[in-house]
Coordinates of N, CA and C in Angstrom, one line a residue:
M1 N 0.9 -1.2 0.0 CA 0.0 0.0 0.0 C 0.9 1.2 0.0
D2 N 0.6 2.2 -0.8 CA 1.4 3.4 -1.0 C 1.2 4.3 0.2
A3 N 0.0 4.6 0.6 CA -0.3 5.5 1.7 C -1.6 5.3 2.3
I4 N -1.8 5.7 3.5 CA -3.1 5.7 4.2 C -3.7 7.1 3.9
R5 N -4.9 7.1 3.3 CA -5.6 8.4 3.1 C -6.9 8.3 3.9
M6 N -6.9 9.0 5.0 CA -8.0 8.9 6.0 C -8.9 10.1 5.8
S7 N -10.2 9.7 6.0 CA -11.3 10.7 6.1 C -12.0 10.5 7.4
S8 N -11.9 11.5 8.2 CA -12.5 11.5 9.6 C -13.7 12.4 9.6
H9 N -14.8 11.8 10.1 CA -16.1 12.6 10.1 C -16.5 12.8 11.6
T10 N -16.9 14.0 11.9 CA -17.7 14.3 13.1 C -19.1 14.1 12.8
Y11 N -19.9 14.0 13.8 CA -21.4 13.9 13.5 C -22.1 15.1 14.0
D12 N -22.8 15.8 13.2 CA -23.6 16.9 13.5 C -24.9 16.5 14.2
V13 N -25.0 16.6 15.5 CA -26.2 16.1 16.2 C -27.4 16.9 15.8
G14 N -27.2 18.0 15.1 CA -28.3 18.8 14.7 C -28.8 18.5 13.2
F15 N -28.1 17.5 12.6 CA -28.5 17.1 11.3 C -30.0 16.8 11.2
P16 N -30.8 17.5 10.3 CA -32.2 17.4 10.4 C -32.8 16.1 9.6
F17 N -32.6 15.0 10.2 CA -33.2 13.8 9.6 C -34.6 13.5 10.2
K18 N -35.5 12.9 9.4 CA -36.8 12.6 9.9 C -37.1 11.1 10.0
S19 N -36.2 10.3 9.5 CA -36.4 8.8 9.6 C -35.1 8.1 9.7
E20 N -35.1 6.9 10.2 CA -33.9 6.1 10.3 C -33.3 5.9 8.9
R21 N -34.1 5.7 7.9 CA -33.6 5.5 6.5 C -32.8 6.8 6.1
E22 N -33.4 8.0 6.4 CA -32.7 9.2 6.0 C -31.3 9.3 6.7
L23 N -31.3 9.0 8.0 CA -30.0 9.0 8.7 C -29.0 8.0 8.2
G24 N -29.5 6.8 7.9 CA -28.6 5.8 7.3 C -28.1 6.2 6.0
D25 N -28.9 6.7 5.1 CA -28.5 7.2 3.8 C -27.4 8.3 4.0
H26 N -27.6 9.2 4.9 CA -26.7 10.3 5.2 C -25.3 9.7 5.5
F27 N -25.2 8.7 6.5 CA -24.0 8.1 6.9 C -23.3 7.4 5.6
V28 N -24.1 6.7 4.9 CA -23.5 5.9 3.8 C -23.1 6.9 2.7
D29 N -23.8 8.0 2.5 CA -23.4 9.0 1.5 C -22.1 9.6 1.8
L30 N -21.9 9.9 3.1 CA -20.6 10.5 3.6 C -19.5 9.5 3.4
I31 N -19.7 8.3 3.7 CA -18.7 7.2 3.5 C -18.3 7.1 2.0
E32 N -19.3 7.0 1.2 CA -19.1 6.9 -0.2 C -18.4 8.1 -0.8
Q33 N -18.8 9.3 -0.4 CA -18.1 10.5 -0.9 C -16.6 10.4 -0.5
S34 N -16.3 10.0 0.7 CA -14.9 9.9 1.1 C -14.1 8.9 0.3
L35 N -14.7 7.7 0.1 CA -14.0 6.7 -0.7 C -13.8 7.1 -2.1
R36 N -14.8 7.7 -2.7 CA -14.7 8.2 -4.1 C -13.7 9.3 -4.2
G37 N -13.5 10.0 -3.1 CA -12.5 11.1 -3.1 C -11.1 10.7 -2.8
G38 N -10.9 9.4 -2.7 CA -9.6 8.8 -2.6 C -9.2 8.3 -1.2
A39 N -10.1 8.4 -0.2 CA -9.8 7.8 1.1 C -9.8 6.3 1.0
N40 N -8.9 5.7 1.8 CA -9.0 4.2 2.0 C -9.3 3.8 3.4
V41 N -9.4 4.8 4.3 CA -9.8 4.7 5.7 C -10.8 5.7 6.0
V42 N -12.0 5.3 6.5 CA -13.0 6.3 6.8 C -13.5 6.0 8.2
V43 N -13.5 7.1 9.1 CA -13.8 6.9 10.5 C -14.9 7.9 11.0
F44 N -15.9 7.3 11.7 CA -16.9 8.2 12.4 C -16.7 8.0 13.9
P45 N -17.2 8.9 14.6 CA -17.1 8.8 16.1 C -17.9 7.8 16.7
E46 N -17.5 7.4 17.9 CA -18.3 6.5 18.8 C -19.7 7.1 18.9
Y47 N -20.7 6.2 19.0 CA -22.1 6.5 19.2 C -22.8 7.3 18.1
A48 N -22.3 7.3 16.9 CA -22.9 8.1 15.8 C -24.3 7.7 15.7
C49 N -24.7 6.4 15.8 CA -26.0 5.9 15.5 C -27.0 6.3 16.7
Q50 N -26.4 6.8 17.8 CA -27.3 7.2 18.9 C -28.1 8.4 18.6
A51 N -27.8 9.0 17.5 CA -28.7 10.2 17.0 C -30.1 9.8 16.9
L52 N -30.4 8.5 16.6 CA -31.8 8.1 16.5 C -32.5 8.2 17.8
A53 N -31.8 8.2 18.9 CA -32.5 8.3 20.2 C -33.4 9.5 20.4
R54 N -33.2 10.5 19.5 CA -34.1 11.7 19.6 C -35.4 11.5 18.9
L55 N -35.6 10.4 18.2 CA -36.9 10.1 17.6 C -37.7 9.3 18.6
P56 N -39.0 9.5 18.6 CA -39.8 8.7 19.6 C -39.7 7.2 19.3
G57 N -39.7 6.5 20.4 CA -39.7 5.0 20.4 C -38.4 4.4 20.1
Y58 N -37.3 5.1 20.0 CA -36.0 4.5 19.7 C -35.2 4.2 21.0
D59 N -35.3 2.9 21.4 CA -34.5 2.4 22.5 C -33.2 1.7 22.0
L60 N -32.4 1.2 22.8 CA -31.2 0.5 22.4 C -31.4 -0.6 21.4
A61 N -32.5 -1.4 21.6 CA -32.8 -2.5 20.7 C -33.1 -2.0 19.3
R62 N -33.9 -0.9 19.2 CA -34.3 -0.4 17.9 C -33.1 0.3 17.2
I63 N -32.2 1.0 18.0 CA -31.0 1.6 17.4 C -30.1 0.5 16.9
A64 N -30.0 -0.6 17.7 CA -29.1 -1.7 17.3 C -29.6 -2.3 15.9
A65 N -30.9 -2.5 15.8 CA -31.5 -3.1 14.6 C -31.2 -2.2 13.4
F66 N -31.3 -0.9 13.6 CA -31.0 0.1 12.5 C -29.5 0.0 12.1
A67 N -28.6 0.0 13.1 CA -27.2 -0.1 12.8 C -26.8 -1.4 12.1
W68 N -27.2 -2.5 12.7 CA -26.7 -3.8 12.2 C -27.4 -4.4 11.1
S69 N -28.7 -4.0 10.9 CA -29.5 -4.5 9.7 C -29.6 -3.5 8.6
G70 N -29.7 -2.2 9.0 CA -29.9 -1.2 8.0 C -28.7 -0.5 7.5
V71 N -27.7 -0.3 8.3 CA -26.5 0.5 7.9 C -25.3 -0.5 7.6
F72 N -25.0 -1.4 8.5 CA -23.8 -2.2 8.4 C -23.7 -3.0 7.1
P73 N -24.7 -3.6 6.6 CA -24.6 -4.3 5.3 C -24.1 -3.4 4.2
R74 N -24.5 -2.2 4.2 CA -24.1 -1.2 3.2 C -22.6 -0.8 3.4
V75 N -22.2 -0.7 4.7 CA -20.8 -0.4 5.0 C -19.9 -1.5 4.6
L76 N -20.4 -2.8 4.8 CA -19.6 -3.9 4.3 C -19.4 -3.9 2.8
E77 N -20.5 -3.6 2.1 CA -20.4 -3.5 0.6 C -19.5 -2.4 0.2
L78 N -19.5 -1.3 0.8 CA -18.6 -0.2 0.4 C -17.2 -0.6 0.7
S79 N -16.9 -1.2 1.8 CA -15.6 -1.6 2.2 C -15.1 -2.6 1.1
R80 N -15.9 -3.6 0.7 CA -15.5 -4.6 -0.3 C -15.2 -3.9 -1.6
T81 N -16.1 -3.1 -2.1 CA -16.0 -2.4 -3.4 C -14.7 -1.6 -3.5
H82 N -14.4 -0.9 -2.4 CA -13.2 0.0 -2.4 C -12.0 -0.6 -1.8
G83 N -12.1 -1.8 -1.2 CA -10.9 -2.3 -0.5 C -10.5 -1.5 0.7
A84 N -11.5 -0.9 1.3 CA -11.3 0.1 2.4 C -11.5 -0.4 3.8
L85 N -10.9 0.3 4.7 CA -11.2 0.1 6.1 C -12.2 1.2 6.5
V86 N -13.4 0.8 7.0 CA -14.4 1.7 7.3 C -14.9 1.5 8.7
C87 N -14.9 2.5 9.6 CA -15.5 2.4 10.9 C -16.6 3.5 10.9
A88 N -17.9 3.0 10.8 CA -19.0 3.9 10.8 C -19.5 4.2 12.2
G89 N -18.6 4.5 13.1 CA -19.0 4.8 14.5 C -19.2 3.5 15.2
S90 N -20.0 3.6 16.3 CA -20.4 2.5 17.1 C -21.9 2.5 17.4
A91 N -22.4 1.3 17.8 CA -23.8 1.2 18.1 C -24.0 0.1 19.1
P92 N -25.2 0.1 19.7 CA -25.5 -1.1 20.6 C -25.5 -2.4 19.8
F93 N -25.0 -3.4 20.4 CA -25.0 -4.8 19.8 C -25.5 -5.7 20.8
A94 N -26.6 -6.4 20.5 CA -27.2 -7.3 21.5 C -26.4 -8.5 21.7
R95 N -26.1 -8.8 23.0 CA -25.4 -10.0 23.4 C -25.9 -10.4 24.8
S96 N -26.3 -11.7 24.9 CA -26.8 -12.3 26.2 C -27.8 -11.4 26.9
G97 N -28.8 -10.9 26.1 CA -29.8 -10.1 26.7 C -29.5 -8.7 27.1
R98 N -28.2 -8.3 26.9 CA -27.7 -7.0 27.2 C -27.1 -6.4 25.9
F99 N -26.4 -5.3 26.0 CA -25.8 -4.6 24.9 C -24.3 -4.3 25.1
T100 N -23.5 -4.5 24.1 CA -22.2 -4.0 24.1 C -22.2 -2.8 23.2
N101 N -21.2 -2.0 23.3 CA -21.0 -0.8 22.4 C -19.9 -1.3 21.3
R102 N -20.4 -1.7 20.1 CA -19.6 -2.3 19.1 C -19.4 -1.3 17.9
A103 N -18.1 -1.3 17.4 CA -17.8 -0.5 16.3 C -18.5 -1.1 15.0
L104 N -19.0 -0.3 14.1 CA -19.4 -0.8 12.8 C -18.2 -0.8 11.9
L105 N -17.4 -1.8 12.0 CA -16.1 -1.8 11.5 C -16.0 -2.9 10.4
A106 N -15.5 -2.5 9.2 CA -15.3 -3.5 8.1 C -14.0 -3.2 7.4
A107 N -13.3 -4.3 7.1 CA -12.0 -4.1 6.4 C -12.1 -5.0 5.1
S108 N -12.2 -4.4 4.0 CA -12.3 -5.1 2.7 C -13.3 -6.2 2.7
W109 N -14.5 -5.9 3.2 CA -15.7 -6.8 3.2 C -15.8 -7.6 4.5
R110 N -14.8 -7.7 5.2 CA -14.9 -8.5 6.4 C -15.3 -7.7 7.7
E111 N -16.3 -8.2 8.4 CA -16.6 -7.6 9.7 C -15.5 -7.8 10.7
I112 N -15.1 -6.8 11.4 CA -14.1 -6.8 12.4 C -14.8 -6.5 13.8
V113 N -14.6 -7.4 14.8 CA -15.3 -7.2 16.1 C -14.4 -6.3 16.9
A114 N -14.9 -5.2 17.4 CA -14.3 -4.2 18.3 C -15.3 -3.6 19.2
E115 N -15.3 -4.0 20.5 CA -16.2 -3.5 21.4 C -15.6 -2.7 22.5
K116 N -16.3 -1.8 23.1 CA -15.8 -0.9 24.2 C -15.5 -1.8 25.4
R117 N -14.3 -1.6 25.9 CA -13.8 -2.5 27.0 C -14.1 -1.8 28.4
C118 N -13.9 -0.5 28.5 CA -14.0 0.1 29.8 C -15.2 1.2 29.7
L119 N -16.2 0.9 30.4 CA -17.4 1.7 30.3 C -17.3 2.9 31.3
T120 N -17.9 4.0 31.0 CA -18.0 5.1 31.9 C -19.1 4.8 32.9
P121 N -19.2 5.5 34.1 CA -20.2 5.2 35.1 C -21.6 5.4 34.6
W122 N -21.9 6.2 33.6 CA -23.2 6.4 33.1 C -23.7 5.5 32.0
E123 N -22.8 4.6 31.6 CA -23.1 3.6 30.5 C -23.7 2.3 31.1
T124 N -24.7 2.5 32.0 CA -25.3 1.4 32.7 C -26.1 0.4 31.9
S125 N -26.5 0.8 30.7 CA -27.3 0.0 29.8 C -26.4 -1.0 29.0
F126 N -25.1 -0.9 29.2 CA -24.1 -1.7 28.4 C -23.3 -2.6 29.3
I127 N -22.8 -3.6 28.7 CA -21.8 -4.5 29.3 C -20.5 -4.3 28.6
E128 N -19.4 -4.7 29.3 CA -18.1 -4.6 28.7 C -18.0 -5.5 27.6
G129 N -17.2 -5.1 26.5 CA -17.0 -6.0 25.4 C -15.9 -6.9 25.5
G130 N -15.7 -7.7 24.5 CA -14.6 -8.7 24.6 C -13.3 -8.1 24.1
E131 N -12.3 -9.0 24.0 CA -10.9 -8.5 23.5 C -11.0 -8.0 22.1
P132 N -10.3 -7.0 21.8 CA -10.3 -6.5 20.4 C -9.6 -7.5 19.5
E133 N -10.1 -7.5 18.3 CA -9.6 -8.4 17.2 C -8.4 -7.7 16.5
V134 N -7.3 -8.3 16.4 CA -6.2 -7.8 15.6 C -6.4 -8.4 14.2
F135 N -6.3 -7.6 13.2 CA -6.6 -8.1 11.8 C -5.6 -7.5 10.9
E136 N -5.5 -8.1 9.7 CA -4.6 -7.6 8.7 C -5.4 -6.9 7.6
W137 N -4.9 -5.7 7.2 CA -5.6 -5.0 6.1 C -4.5 -4.3 5.3
N138 N -4.4 -4.6 4.1 CA -3.4 -4.1 3.1 C -2.0 -4.2 3.7
G139 N -1.7 -5.3 4.3 CA -0.3 -5.5 4.7 C 0.0 -4.9 6.1
L140 N -1.0 -4.3 6.7 CA -0.8 -3.7 8.1 C -1.6 -4.6 9.1
R141 N -1.0 -4.7 10.3 CA -1.7 -5.3 11.4 C -2.4 -4.2 12.2
V142 N -3.7 -4.3 12.4 CA -4.5 -3.3 12.9 C -5.4 -3.8 14.0
A143 N -5.7 -2.9 15.0 CA -6.7 -3.2 16.1 C -7.4 -1.9 16.3
C144 N -8.7 -2.0 16.5 CA -9.6 -0.9 16.9 C -9.9 -1.0 18.4
L145 N -9.4 0.0 19.1 CA -9.6 0.0 20.5 C -10.7 1.1 20.9
I146 N -11.7 0.6 21.7 CA -12.7 1.5 22.2 C -12.6 1.4 23.7
Y147 N -12.0 2.4 24.4 CA -11.8 2.4 25.8 C -12.5 3.6 26.4

């Protein structure tokens, strides 16, 4: 690999979306723009999907369904198409009747498991995640740490 070309996004909590589909399309559009612009690594902040919490009826289970069924398959496809490393923020991930805070992380089509290990005192709805996965991407050994 010649160089890492990273595109880092912040999330505007004031983005005026009216539905989960609109928010998902917004995330995917930003990722796609970055990749078409030459980035091979795209990163969003932790909890980007939590923006849905401001819509009525969105609890952790519904946010998790949005992230893992609505957004993540599209992230995987963009990662595969562009051979890119994409972290579309993090979202609740259901495990053992509770939730971990897991990164929506894909490397050249492969899902990479990276969960938050050390929770803050106010993250009482979450459980600690497992060990981070070390993976290879374009000749590099990589790990995504959420602490």
